mmCIF file of C-alpha atoms in Angstrom:
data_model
loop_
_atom_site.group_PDB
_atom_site.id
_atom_site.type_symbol
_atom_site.label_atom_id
_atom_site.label_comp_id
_atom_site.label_asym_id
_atom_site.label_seq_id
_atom_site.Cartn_x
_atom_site.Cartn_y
_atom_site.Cartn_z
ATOM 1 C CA UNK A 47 93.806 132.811 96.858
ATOM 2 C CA UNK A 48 96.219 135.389 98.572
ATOM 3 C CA UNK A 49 98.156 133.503 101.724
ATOM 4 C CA UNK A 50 96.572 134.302 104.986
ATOM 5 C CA UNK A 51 98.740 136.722 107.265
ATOM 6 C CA UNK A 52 96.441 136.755 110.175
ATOM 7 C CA UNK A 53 97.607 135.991 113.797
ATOM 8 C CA UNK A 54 96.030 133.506 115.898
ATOM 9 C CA UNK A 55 96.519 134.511 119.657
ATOM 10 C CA UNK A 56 98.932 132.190 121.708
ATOM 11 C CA UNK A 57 97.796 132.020 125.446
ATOM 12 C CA UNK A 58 98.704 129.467 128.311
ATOM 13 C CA UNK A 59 96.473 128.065 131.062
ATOM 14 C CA UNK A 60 99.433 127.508 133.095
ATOM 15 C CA UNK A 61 102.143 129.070 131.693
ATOM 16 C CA UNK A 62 103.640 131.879 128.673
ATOM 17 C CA UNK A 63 104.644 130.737 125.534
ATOM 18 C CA UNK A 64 108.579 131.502 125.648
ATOM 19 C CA UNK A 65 109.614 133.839 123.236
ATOM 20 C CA UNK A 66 111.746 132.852 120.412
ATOM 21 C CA UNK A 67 114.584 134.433 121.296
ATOM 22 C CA UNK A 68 114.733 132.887 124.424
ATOM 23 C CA UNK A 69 117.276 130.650 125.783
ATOM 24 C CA UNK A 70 115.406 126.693 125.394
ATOM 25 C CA UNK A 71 115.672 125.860 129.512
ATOM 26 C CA UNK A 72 116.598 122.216 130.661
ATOM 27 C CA UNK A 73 114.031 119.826 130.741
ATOM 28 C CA UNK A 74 112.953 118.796 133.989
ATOM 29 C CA UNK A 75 113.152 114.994 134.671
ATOM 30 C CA UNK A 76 110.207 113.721 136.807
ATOM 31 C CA UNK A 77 109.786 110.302 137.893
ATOM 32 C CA UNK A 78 108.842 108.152 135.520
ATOM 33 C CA UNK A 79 107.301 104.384 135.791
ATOM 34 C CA UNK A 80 110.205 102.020 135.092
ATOM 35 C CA UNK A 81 108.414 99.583 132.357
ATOM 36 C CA UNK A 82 110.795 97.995 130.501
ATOM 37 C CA UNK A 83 110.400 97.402 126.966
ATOM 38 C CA UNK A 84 112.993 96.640 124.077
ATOM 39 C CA UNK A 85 114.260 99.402 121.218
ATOM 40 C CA UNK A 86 115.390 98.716 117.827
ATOM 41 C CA UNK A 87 118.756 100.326 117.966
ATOM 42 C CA UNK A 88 119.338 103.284 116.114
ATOM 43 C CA UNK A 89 122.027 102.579 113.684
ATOM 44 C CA UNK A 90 124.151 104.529 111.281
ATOM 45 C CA UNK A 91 124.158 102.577 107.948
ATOM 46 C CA UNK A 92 127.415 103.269 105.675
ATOM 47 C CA UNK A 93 127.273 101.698 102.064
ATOM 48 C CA UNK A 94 130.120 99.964 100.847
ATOM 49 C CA UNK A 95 130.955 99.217 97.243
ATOM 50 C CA UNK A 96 129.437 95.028 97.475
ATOM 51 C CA UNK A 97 126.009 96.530 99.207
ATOM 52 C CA UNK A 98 125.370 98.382 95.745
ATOM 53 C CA UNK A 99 124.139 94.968 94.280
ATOM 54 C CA UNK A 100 121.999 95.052 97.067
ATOM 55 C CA UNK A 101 120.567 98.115 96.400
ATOM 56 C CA UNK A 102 119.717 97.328 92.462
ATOM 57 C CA UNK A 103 117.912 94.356 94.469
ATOM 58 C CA UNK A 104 115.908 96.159 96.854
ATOM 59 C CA UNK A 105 114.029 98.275 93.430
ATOM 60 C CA UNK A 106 113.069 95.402 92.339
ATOM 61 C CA UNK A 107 109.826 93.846 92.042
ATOM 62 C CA UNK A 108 108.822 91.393 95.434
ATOM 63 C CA UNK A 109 107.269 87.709 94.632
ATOM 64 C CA UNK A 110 104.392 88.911 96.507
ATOM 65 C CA UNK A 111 102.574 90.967 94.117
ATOM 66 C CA UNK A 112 100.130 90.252 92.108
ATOM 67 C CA UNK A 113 100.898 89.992 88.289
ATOM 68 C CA UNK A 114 100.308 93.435 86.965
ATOM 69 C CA UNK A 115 101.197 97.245 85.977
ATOM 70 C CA UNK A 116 101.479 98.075 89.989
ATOM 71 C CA UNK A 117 103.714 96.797 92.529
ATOM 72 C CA UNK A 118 105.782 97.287 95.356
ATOM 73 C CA UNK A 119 109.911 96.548 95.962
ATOM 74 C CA UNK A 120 111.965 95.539 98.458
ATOM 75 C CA UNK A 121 112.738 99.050 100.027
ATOM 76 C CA UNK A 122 109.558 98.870 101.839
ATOM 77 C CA UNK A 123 109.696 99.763 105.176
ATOM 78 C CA UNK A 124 106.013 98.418 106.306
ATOM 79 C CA UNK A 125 105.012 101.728 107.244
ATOM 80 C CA UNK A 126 101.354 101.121 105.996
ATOM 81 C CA UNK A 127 100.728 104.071 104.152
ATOM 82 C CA UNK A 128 99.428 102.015 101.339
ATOM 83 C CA UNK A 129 97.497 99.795 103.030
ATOM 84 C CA UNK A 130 94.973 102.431 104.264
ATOM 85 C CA UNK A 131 94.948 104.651 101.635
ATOM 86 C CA UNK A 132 94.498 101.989 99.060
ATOM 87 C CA UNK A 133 93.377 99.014 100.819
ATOM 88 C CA UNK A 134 91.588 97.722 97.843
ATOM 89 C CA UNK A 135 94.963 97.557 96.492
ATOM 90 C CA UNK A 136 97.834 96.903 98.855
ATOM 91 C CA UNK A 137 97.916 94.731 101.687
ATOM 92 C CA UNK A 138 100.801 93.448 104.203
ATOM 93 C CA UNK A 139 102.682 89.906 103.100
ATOM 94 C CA UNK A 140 106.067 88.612 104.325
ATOM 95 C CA UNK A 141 106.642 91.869 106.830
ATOM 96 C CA UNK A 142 106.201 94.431 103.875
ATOM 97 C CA UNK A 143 103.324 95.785 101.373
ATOM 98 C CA UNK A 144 102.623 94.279 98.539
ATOM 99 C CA UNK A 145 99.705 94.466 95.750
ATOM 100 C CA UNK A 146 96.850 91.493 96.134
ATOM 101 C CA UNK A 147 94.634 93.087 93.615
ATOM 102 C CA UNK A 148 95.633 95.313 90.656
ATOM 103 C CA UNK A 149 93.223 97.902 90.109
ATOM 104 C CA UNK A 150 90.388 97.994 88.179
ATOM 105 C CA UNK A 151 88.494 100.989 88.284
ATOM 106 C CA UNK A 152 89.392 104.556 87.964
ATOM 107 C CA UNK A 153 88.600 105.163 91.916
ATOM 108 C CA UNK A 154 90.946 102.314 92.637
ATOM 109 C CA UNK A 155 93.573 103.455 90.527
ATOM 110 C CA UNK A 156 93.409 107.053 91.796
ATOM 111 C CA UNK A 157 93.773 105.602 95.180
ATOM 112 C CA UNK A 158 96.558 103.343 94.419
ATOM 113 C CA UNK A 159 98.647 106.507 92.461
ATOM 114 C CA UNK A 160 98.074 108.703 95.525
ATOM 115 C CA UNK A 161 99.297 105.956 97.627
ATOM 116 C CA UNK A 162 102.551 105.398 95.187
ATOM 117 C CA UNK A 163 103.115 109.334 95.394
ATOM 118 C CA UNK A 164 102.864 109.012 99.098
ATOM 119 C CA UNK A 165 104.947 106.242 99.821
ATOM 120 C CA UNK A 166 108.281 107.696 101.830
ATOM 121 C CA UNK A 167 110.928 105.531 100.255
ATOM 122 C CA UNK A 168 109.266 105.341 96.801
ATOM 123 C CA UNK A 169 108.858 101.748 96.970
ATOM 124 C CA UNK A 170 105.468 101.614 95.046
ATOM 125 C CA UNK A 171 106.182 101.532 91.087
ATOM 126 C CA UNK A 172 104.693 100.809 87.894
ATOM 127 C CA UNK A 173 105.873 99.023 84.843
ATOM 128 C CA UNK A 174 104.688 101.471 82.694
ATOM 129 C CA UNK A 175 105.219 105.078 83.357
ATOM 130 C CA UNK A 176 101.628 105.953 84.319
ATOM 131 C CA UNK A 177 99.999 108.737 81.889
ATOM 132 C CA UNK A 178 98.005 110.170 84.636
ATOM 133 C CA UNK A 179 100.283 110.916 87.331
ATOM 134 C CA UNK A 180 99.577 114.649 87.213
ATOM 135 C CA UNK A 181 95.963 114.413 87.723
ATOM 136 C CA UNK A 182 96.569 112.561 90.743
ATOM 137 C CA UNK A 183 99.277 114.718 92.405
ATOM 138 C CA UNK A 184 96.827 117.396 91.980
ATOM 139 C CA UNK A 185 94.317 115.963 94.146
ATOM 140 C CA UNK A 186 96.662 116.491 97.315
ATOM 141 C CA UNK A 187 96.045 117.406 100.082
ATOM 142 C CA UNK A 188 93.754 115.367 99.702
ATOM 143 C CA UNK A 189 89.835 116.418 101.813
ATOM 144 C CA UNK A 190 89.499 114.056 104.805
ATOM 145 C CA UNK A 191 85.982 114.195 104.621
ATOM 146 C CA UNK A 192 84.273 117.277 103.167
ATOM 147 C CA UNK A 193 80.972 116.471 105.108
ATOM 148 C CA UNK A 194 82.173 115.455 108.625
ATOM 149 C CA UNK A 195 85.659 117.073 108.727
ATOM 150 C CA UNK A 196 85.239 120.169 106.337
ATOM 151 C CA UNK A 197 88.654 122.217 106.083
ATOM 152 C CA UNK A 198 90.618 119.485 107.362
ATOM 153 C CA UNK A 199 92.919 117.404 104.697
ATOM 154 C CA UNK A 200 96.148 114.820 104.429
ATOM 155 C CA UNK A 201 98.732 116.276 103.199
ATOM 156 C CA UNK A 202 100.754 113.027 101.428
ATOM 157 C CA UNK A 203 103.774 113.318 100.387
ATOM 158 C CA UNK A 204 104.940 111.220 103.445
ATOM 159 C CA UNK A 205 108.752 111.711 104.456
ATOM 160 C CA UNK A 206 111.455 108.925 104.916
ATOM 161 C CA UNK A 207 112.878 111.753 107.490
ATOM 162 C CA UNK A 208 109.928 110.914 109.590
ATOM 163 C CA UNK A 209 109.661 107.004 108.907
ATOM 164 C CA UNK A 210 106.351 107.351 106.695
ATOM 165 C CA UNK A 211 104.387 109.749 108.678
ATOM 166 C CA UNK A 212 101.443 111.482 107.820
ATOM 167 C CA UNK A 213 100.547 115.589 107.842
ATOM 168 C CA UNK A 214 97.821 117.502 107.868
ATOM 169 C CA UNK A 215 96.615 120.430 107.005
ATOM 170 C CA UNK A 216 93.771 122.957 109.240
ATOM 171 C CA UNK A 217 91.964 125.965 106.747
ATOM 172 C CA UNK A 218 91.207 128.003 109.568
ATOM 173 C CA UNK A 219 89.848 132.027 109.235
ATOM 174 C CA UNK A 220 92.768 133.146 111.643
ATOM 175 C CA UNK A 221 95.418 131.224 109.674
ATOM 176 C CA UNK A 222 96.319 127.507 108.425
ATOM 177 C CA UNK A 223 97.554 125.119 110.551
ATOM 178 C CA UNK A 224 100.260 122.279 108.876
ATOM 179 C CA UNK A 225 100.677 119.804 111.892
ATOM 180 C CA UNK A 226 103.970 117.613 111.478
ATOM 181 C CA UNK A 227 105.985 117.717 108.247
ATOM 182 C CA UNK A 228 105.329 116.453 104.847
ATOM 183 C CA UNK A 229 108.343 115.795 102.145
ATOM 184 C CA UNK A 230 108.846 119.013 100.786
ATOM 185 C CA UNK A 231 107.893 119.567 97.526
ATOM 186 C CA UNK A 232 106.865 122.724 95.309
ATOM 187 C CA UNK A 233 103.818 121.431 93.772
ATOM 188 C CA UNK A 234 102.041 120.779 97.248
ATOM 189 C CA UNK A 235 103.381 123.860 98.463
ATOM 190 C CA UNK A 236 101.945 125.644 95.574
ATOM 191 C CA UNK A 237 98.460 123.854 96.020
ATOM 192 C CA UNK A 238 98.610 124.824 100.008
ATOM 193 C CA UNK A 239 98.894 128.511 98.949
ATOM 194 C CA UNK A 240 95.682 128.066 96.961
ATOM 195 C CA UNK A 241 93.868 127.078 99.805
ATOM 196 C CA UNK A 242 95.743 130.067 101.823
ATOM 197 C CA UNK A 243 98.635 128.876 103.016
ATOM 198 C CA UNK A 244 100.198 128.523 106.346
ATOM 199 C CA UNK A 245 100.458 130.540 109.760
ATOM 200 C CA UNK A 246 101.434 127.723 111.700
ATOM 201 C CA UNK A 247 103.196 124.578 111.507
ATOM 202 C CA UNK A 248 102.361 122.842 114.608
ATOM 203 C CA UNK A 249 105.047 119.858 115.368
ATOM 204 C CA UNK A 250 103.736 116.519 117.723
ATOM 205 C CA UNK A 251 107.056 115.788 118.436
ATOM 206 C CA UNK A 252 110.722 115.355 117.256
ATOM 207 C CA UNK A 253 110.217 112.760 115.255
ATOM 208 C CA UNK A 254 108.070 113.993 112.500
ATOM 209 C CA UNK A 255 109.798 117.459 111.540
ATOM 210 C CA UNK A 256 110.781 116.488 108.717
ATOM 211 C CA UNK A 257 111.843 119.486 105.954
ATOM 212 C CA UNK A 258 110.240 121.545 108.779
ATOM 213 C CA UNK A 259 112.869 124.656 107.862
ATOM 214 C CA UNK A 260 111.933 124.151 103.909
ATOM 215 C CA UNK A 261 108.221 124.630 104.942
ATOM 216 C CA UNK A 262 108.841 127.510 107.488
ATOM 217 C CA UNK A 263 111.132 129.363 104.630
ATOM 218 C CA UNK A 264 108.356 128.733 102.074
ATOM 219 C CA UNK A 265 105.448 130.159 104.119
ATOM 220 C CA UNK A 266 107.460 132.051 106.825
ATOM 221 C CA UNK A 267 105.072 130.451 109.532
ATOM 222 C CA UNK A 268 106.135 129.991 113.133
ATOM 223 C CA UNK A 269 106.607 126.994 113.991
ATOM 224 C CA UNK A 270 105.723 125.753 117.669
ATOM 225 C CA UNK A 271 107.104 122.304 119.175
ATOM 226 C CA UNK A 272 107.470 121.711 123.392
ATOM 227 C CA UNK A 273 111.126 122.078 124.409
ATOM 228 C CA UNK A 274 111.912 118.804 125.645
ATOM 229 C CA UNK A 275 111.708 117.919 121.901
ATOM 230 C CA UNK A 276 114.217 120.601 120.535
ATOM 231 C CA UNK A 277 117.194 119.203 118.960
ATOM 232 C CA UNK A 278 119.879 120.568 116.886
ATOM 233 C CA UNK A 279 117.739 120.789 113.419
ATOM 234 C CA UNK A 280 114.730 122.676 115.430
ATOM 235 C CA UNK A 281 116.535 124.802 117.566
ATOM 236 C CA UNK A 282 115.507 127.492 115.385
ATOM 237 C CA UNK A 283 111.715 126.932 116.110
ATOM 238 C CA UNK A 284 109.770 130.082 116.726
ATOM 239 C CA UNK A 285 107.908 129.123 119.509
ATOM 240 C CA UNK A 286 109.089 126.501 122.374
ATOM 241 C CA UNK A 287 106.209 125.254 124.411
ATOM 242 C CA UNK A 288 107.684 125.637 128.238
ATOM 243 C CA UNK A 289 105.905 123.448 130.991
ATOM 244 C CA UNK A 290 102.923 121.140 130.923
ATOM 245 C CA UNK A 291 100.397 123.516 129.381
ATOM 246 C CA UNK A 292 97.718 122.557 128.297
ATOM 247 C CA UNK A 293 97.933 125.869 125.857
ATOM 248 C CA UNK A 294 95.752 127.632 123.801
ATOM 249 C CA UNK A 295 96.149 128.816 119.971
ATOM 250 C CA UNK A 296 93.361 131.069 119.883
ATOM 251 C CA UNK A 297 89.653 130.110 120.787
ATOM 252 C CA UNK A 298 89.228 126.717 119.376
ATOM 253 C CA UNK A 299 92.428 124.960 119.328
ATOM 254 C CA UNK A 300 94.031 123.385 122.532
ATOM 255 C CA UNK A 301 97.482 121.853 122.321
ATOM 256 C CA UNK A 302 97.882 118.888 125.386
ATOM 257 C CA UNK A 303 101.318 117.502 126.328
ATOM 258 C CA UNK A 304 101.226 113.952 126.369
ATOM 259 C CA UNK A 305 104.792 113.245 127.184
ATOM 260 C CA UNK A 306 105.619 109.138 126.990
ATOM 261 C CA UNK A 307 106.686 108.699 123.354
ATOM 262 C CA UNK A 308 108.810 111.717 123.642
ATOM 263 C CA UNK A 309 109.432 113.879 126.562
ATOM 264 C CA UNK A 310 108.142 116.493 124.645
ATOM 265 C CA UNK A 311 105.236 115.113 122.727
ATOM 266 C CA UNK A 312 102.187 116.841 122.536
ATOM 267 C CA UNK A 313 98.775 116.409 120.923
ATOM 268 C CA UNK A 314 96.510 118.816 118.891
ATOM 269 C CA UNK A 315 92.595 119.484 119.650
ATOM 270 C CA UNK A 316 90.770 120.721 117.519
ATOM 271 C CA UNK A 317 87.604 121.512 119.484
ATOM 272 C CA UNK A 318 84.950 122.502 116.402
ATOM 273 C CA UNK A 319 85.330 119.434 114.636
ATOM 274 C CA UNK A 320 86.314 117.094 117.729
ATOM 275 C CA UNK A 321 89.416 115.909 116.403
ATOM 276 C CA UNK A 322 92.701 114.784 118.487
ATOM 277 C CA UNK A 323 95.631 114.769 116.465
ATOM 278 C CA UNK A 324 98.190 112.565 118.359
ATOM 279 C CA UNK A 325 101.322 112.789 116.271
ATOM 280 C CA UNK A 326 103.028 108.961 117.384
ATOM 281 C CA UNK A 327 101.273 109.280 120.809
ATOM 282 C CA UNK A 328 98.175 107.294 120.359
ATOM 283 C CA UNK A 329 97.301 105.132 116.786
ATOM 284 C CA UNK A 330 95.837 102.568 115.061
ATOM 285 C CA UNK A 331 97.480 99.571 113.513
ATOM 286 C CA UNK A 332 95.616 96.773 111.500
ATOM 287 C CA UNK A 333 96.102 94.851 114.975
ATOM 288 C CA UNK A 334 94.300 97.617 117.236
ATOM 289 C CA UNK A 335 95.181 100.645 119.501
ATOM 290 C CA UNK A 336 98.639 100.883 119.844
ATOM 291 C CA UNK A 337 101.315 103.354 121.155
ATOM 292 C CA UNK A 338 104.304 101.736 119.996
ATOM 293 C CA UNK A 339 105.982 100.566 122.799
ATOM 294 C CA UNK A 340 109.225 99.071 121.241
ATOM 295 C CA UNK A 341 109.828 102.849 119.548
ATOM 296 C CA UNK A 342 109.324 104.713 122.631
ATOM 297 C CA UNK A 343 111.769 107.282 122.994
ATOM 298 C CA UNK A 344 111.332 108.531 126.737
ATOM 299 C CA UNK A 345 108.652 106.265 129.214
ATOM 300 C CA UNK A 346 105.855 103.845 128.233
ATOM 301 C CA UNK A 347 104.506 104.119 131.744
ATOM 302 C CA UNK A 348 104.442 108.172 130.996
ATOM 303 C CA UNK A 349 103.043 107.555 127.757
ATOM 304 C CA UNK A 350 100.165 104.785 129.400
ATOM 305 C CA UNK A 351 99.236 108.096 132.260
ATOM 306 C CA UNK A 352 99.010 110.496 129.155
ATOM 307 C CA UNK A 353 96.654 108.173 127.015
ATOM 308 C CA UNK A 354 94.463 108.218 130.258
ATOM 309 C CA UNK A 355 94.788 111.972 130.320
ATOM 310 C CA UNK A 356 92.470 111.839 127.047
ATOM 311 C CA UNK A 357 89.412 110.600 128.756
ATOM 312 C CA UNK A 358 88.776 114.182 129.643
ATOM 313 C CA UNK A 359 88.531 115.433 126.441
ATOM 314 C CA UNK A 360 85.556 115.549 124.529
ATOM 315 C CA UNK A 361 86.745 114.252 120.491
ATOM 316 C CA UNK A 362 85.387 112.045 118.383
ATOM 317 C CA UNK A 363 88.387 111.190 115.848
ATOM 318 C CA UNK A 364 92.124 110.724 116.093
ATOM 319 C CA UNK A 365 94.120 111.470 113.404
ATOM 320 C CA UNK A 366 97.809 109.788 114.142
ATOM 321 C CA UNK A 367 100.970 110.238 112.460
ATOM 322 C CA UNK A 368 101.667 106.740 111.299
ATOM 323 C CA UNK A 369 98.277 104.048 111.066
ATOM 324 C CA UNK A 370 94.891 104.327 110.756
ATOM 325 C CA UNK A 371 92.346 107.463 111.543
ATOM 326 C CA UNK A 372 89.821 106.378 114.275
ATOM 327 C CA UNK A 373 86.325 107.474 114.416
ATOM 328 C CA UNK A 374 83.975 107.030 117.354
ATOM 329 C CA UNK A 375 80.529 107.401 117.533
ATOM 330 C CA UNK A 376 80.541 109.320 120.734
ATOM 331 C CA UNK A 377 82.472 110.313 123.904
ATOM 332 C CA UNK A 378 81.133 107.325 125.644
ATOM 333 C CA UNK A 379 82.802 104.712 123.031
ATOM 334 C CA UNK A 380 85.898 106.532 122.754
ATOM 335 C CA UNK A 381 86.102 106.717 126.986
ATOM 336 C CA UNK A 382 85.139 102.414 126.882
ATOM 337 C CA UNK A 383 87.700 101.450 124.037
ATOM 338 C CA UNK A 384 90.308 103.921 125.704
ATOM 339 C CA UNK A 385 89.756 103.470 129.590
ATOM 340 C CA UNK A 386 90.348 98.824 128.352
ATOM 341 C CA UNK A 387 93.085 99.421 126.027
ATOM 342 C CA UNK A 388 95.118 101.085 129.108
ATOM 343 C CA UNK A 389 93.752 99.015 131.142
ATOM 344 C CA UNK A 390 94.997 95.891 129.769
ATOM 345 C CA UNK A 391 98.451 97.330 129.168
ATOM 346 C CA UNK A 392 98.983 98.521 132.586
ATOM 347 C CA UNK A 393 98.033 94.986 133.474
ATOM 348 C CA UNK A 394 100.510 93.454 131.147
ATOM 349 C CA UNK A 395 103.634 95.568 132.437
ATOM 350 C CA UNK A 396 102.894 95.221 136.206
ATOM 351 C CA UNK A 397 103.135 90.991 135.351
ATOM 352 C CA UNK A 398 105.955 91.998 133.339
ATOM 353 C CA UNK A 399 107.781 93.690 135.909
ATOM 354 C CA UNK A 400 106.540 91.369 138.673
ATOM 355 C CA UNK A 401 108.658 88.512 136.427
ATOM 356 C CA UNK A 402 111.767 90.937 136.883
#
């Protein structure tokens, strides 16, 4: 199938998309709730020459696993990838992934390959190379669900440049959509043209661009991210979203900044099918809801006001960038879970600031 060219129409509510020639204008600082939370550091790592014994270490196999052909190493970040794409398979032991049942049917072993193609540091391996590798890196991207969610599909391939997270993929008649960035690599590009390739690529935030610019040259599709999240390695971006919005991209998708993670995040609905993709605004963990306080990047107390901003809307699944997809059975059990889960963390950081 011949790559779609056509143009879906960008138009604001409350204000013009910028053009991308234009000059990206300072972000204006508003005042933001002053909840304190810790960060992990970002640190510069540099390798020297007595680490390299530590790095023949972390390939190799962990305790944990269960005695078979699959397993996982010590380079696992915990990003849980595996754990929902193959939770027969994989499960969470001593802070990392591990495998607590080796496969045993061709479903589970499918499952557990896409899972090991997946994985964003390549920490999932097999003692034997596996014959059928092929046949499973066709399958991506992989259908979400062809009944509920036709057209809409997980892209794998999940980058280490965006700690694990996932991308997806929207066949729509007035051009794909690729929201966030997977690892770049020819053989999923080649399977996205099949399916028509890609029109837009649709980043949540600065986090998850990824090979972004590999995509874009591949497809030469604009790419459209909110200007408080342009860096140095987007600055290039076609179209910088200006403003609160919300904004349109053409009749049935709506694009709603949820700043909080970011200053510039912003989430994609997809009104037809009722799906909210949040990028790391809003997820699921094993534990529950979450929003990731101790990454936060710009304001949890932002971030807590945006999450409320989503009772408005009118979806029935989120699709985050790292956890679990959540699907509600209607607007009035996604409004309940939502309206407690900010509830009770707007309780926990007033007692937490009332301690300061």
């Amino acid at each position: 199938m011949a790559m779609s060219t056509k143009a879906i129409n960008l138009a604001s509510f409350s204000s013009v998309f910028p053009s991308s020639l234009d000059k990206l204008n300072k972000p204006s600082k508003g005042v933001q709730n002053s909840f304190w939370v810790p960060r992990i550091p970002l640190v510069k790592a540099v390798q020297s020459p007595a680490e390299s014994d530590t790095g023949r270490w972390a390939k190799q196999r962990r305790p944990q696993n269960a005695d078979g052909d699959f397993f996982v190493d010590h380079s696992c970040i915990d990003c849980d990838t595996c754990r929902w794409m193959a939770p027969q398979v994989f499960t969470r032991v001593g802070g990392m992934s591990a495998v607590y049942k080796q496969p045993t049917c061709k479903d589970d072993r499918l499952k557990a390959l896409q899972a090991l193609i997946s994985c964003p540091t390549n920490s999932i391996r097999t003692e034997v190379p596996p014959p059928d590798i092929l046949e499973a890196q066709k399958t991506f991207p992989i259908p979400i669900d062809e009944k509920k969610l036709p057209g809409v599909y997980h892209c794998g391939y999940h980058s280490s440049k965006s700690y694990g997270a996932s991308s997806y993929l929207i066949i729509h008649p007035d051009g794909n959509i690729l929201i966030d960035s997977p690892k770049f690599t020819e053989r999923l590009a080649r399977k996205i043209e099949e399916l028509g390739g890609v029109c837009y690529m649709f980043l949540t935030h600065k986090d998850d661009v990824a090979d972004h610019g590999k995509w874009s040259k591949r497809f030469c599709c604009d790419r459209i991210l909110h200007s408080g999240d342009v860096e140095a390695c987007t600055a290039d971006v076609e179209t910088k979203l200006d403003g609160n919005g919300p904004w349109r991209l053409g009749q049935d998708i709506m694009l709603i900044h949820t700043p909080g993670h970011t200053e510039g995040s912003v989430c994609l609905f997809y009104m037809p099918l009722k799906i909210l993709f949040t990028g790391d605004h809003l997820l699921m963990r094993e534990s529950g809801l979450d929003i990731v306080e101790m990454y936060n990047r710009y304001s949890v107390g932002t971030q807590l006001d945006s999450v409320k901003k989503l009772l408005d809307l009118d979806f029935n699944w989120i699709m985050p960038g790292h956890g679990r997809r959540i699907e509600f059975k209607d607007i009035e059990e996604k409004n309940a879970i939502l309206e407690a889960f900010v509830e009770e963390k707007y309780a926990h950081y007033s007692s937490v600031k009332n301690k300061w």
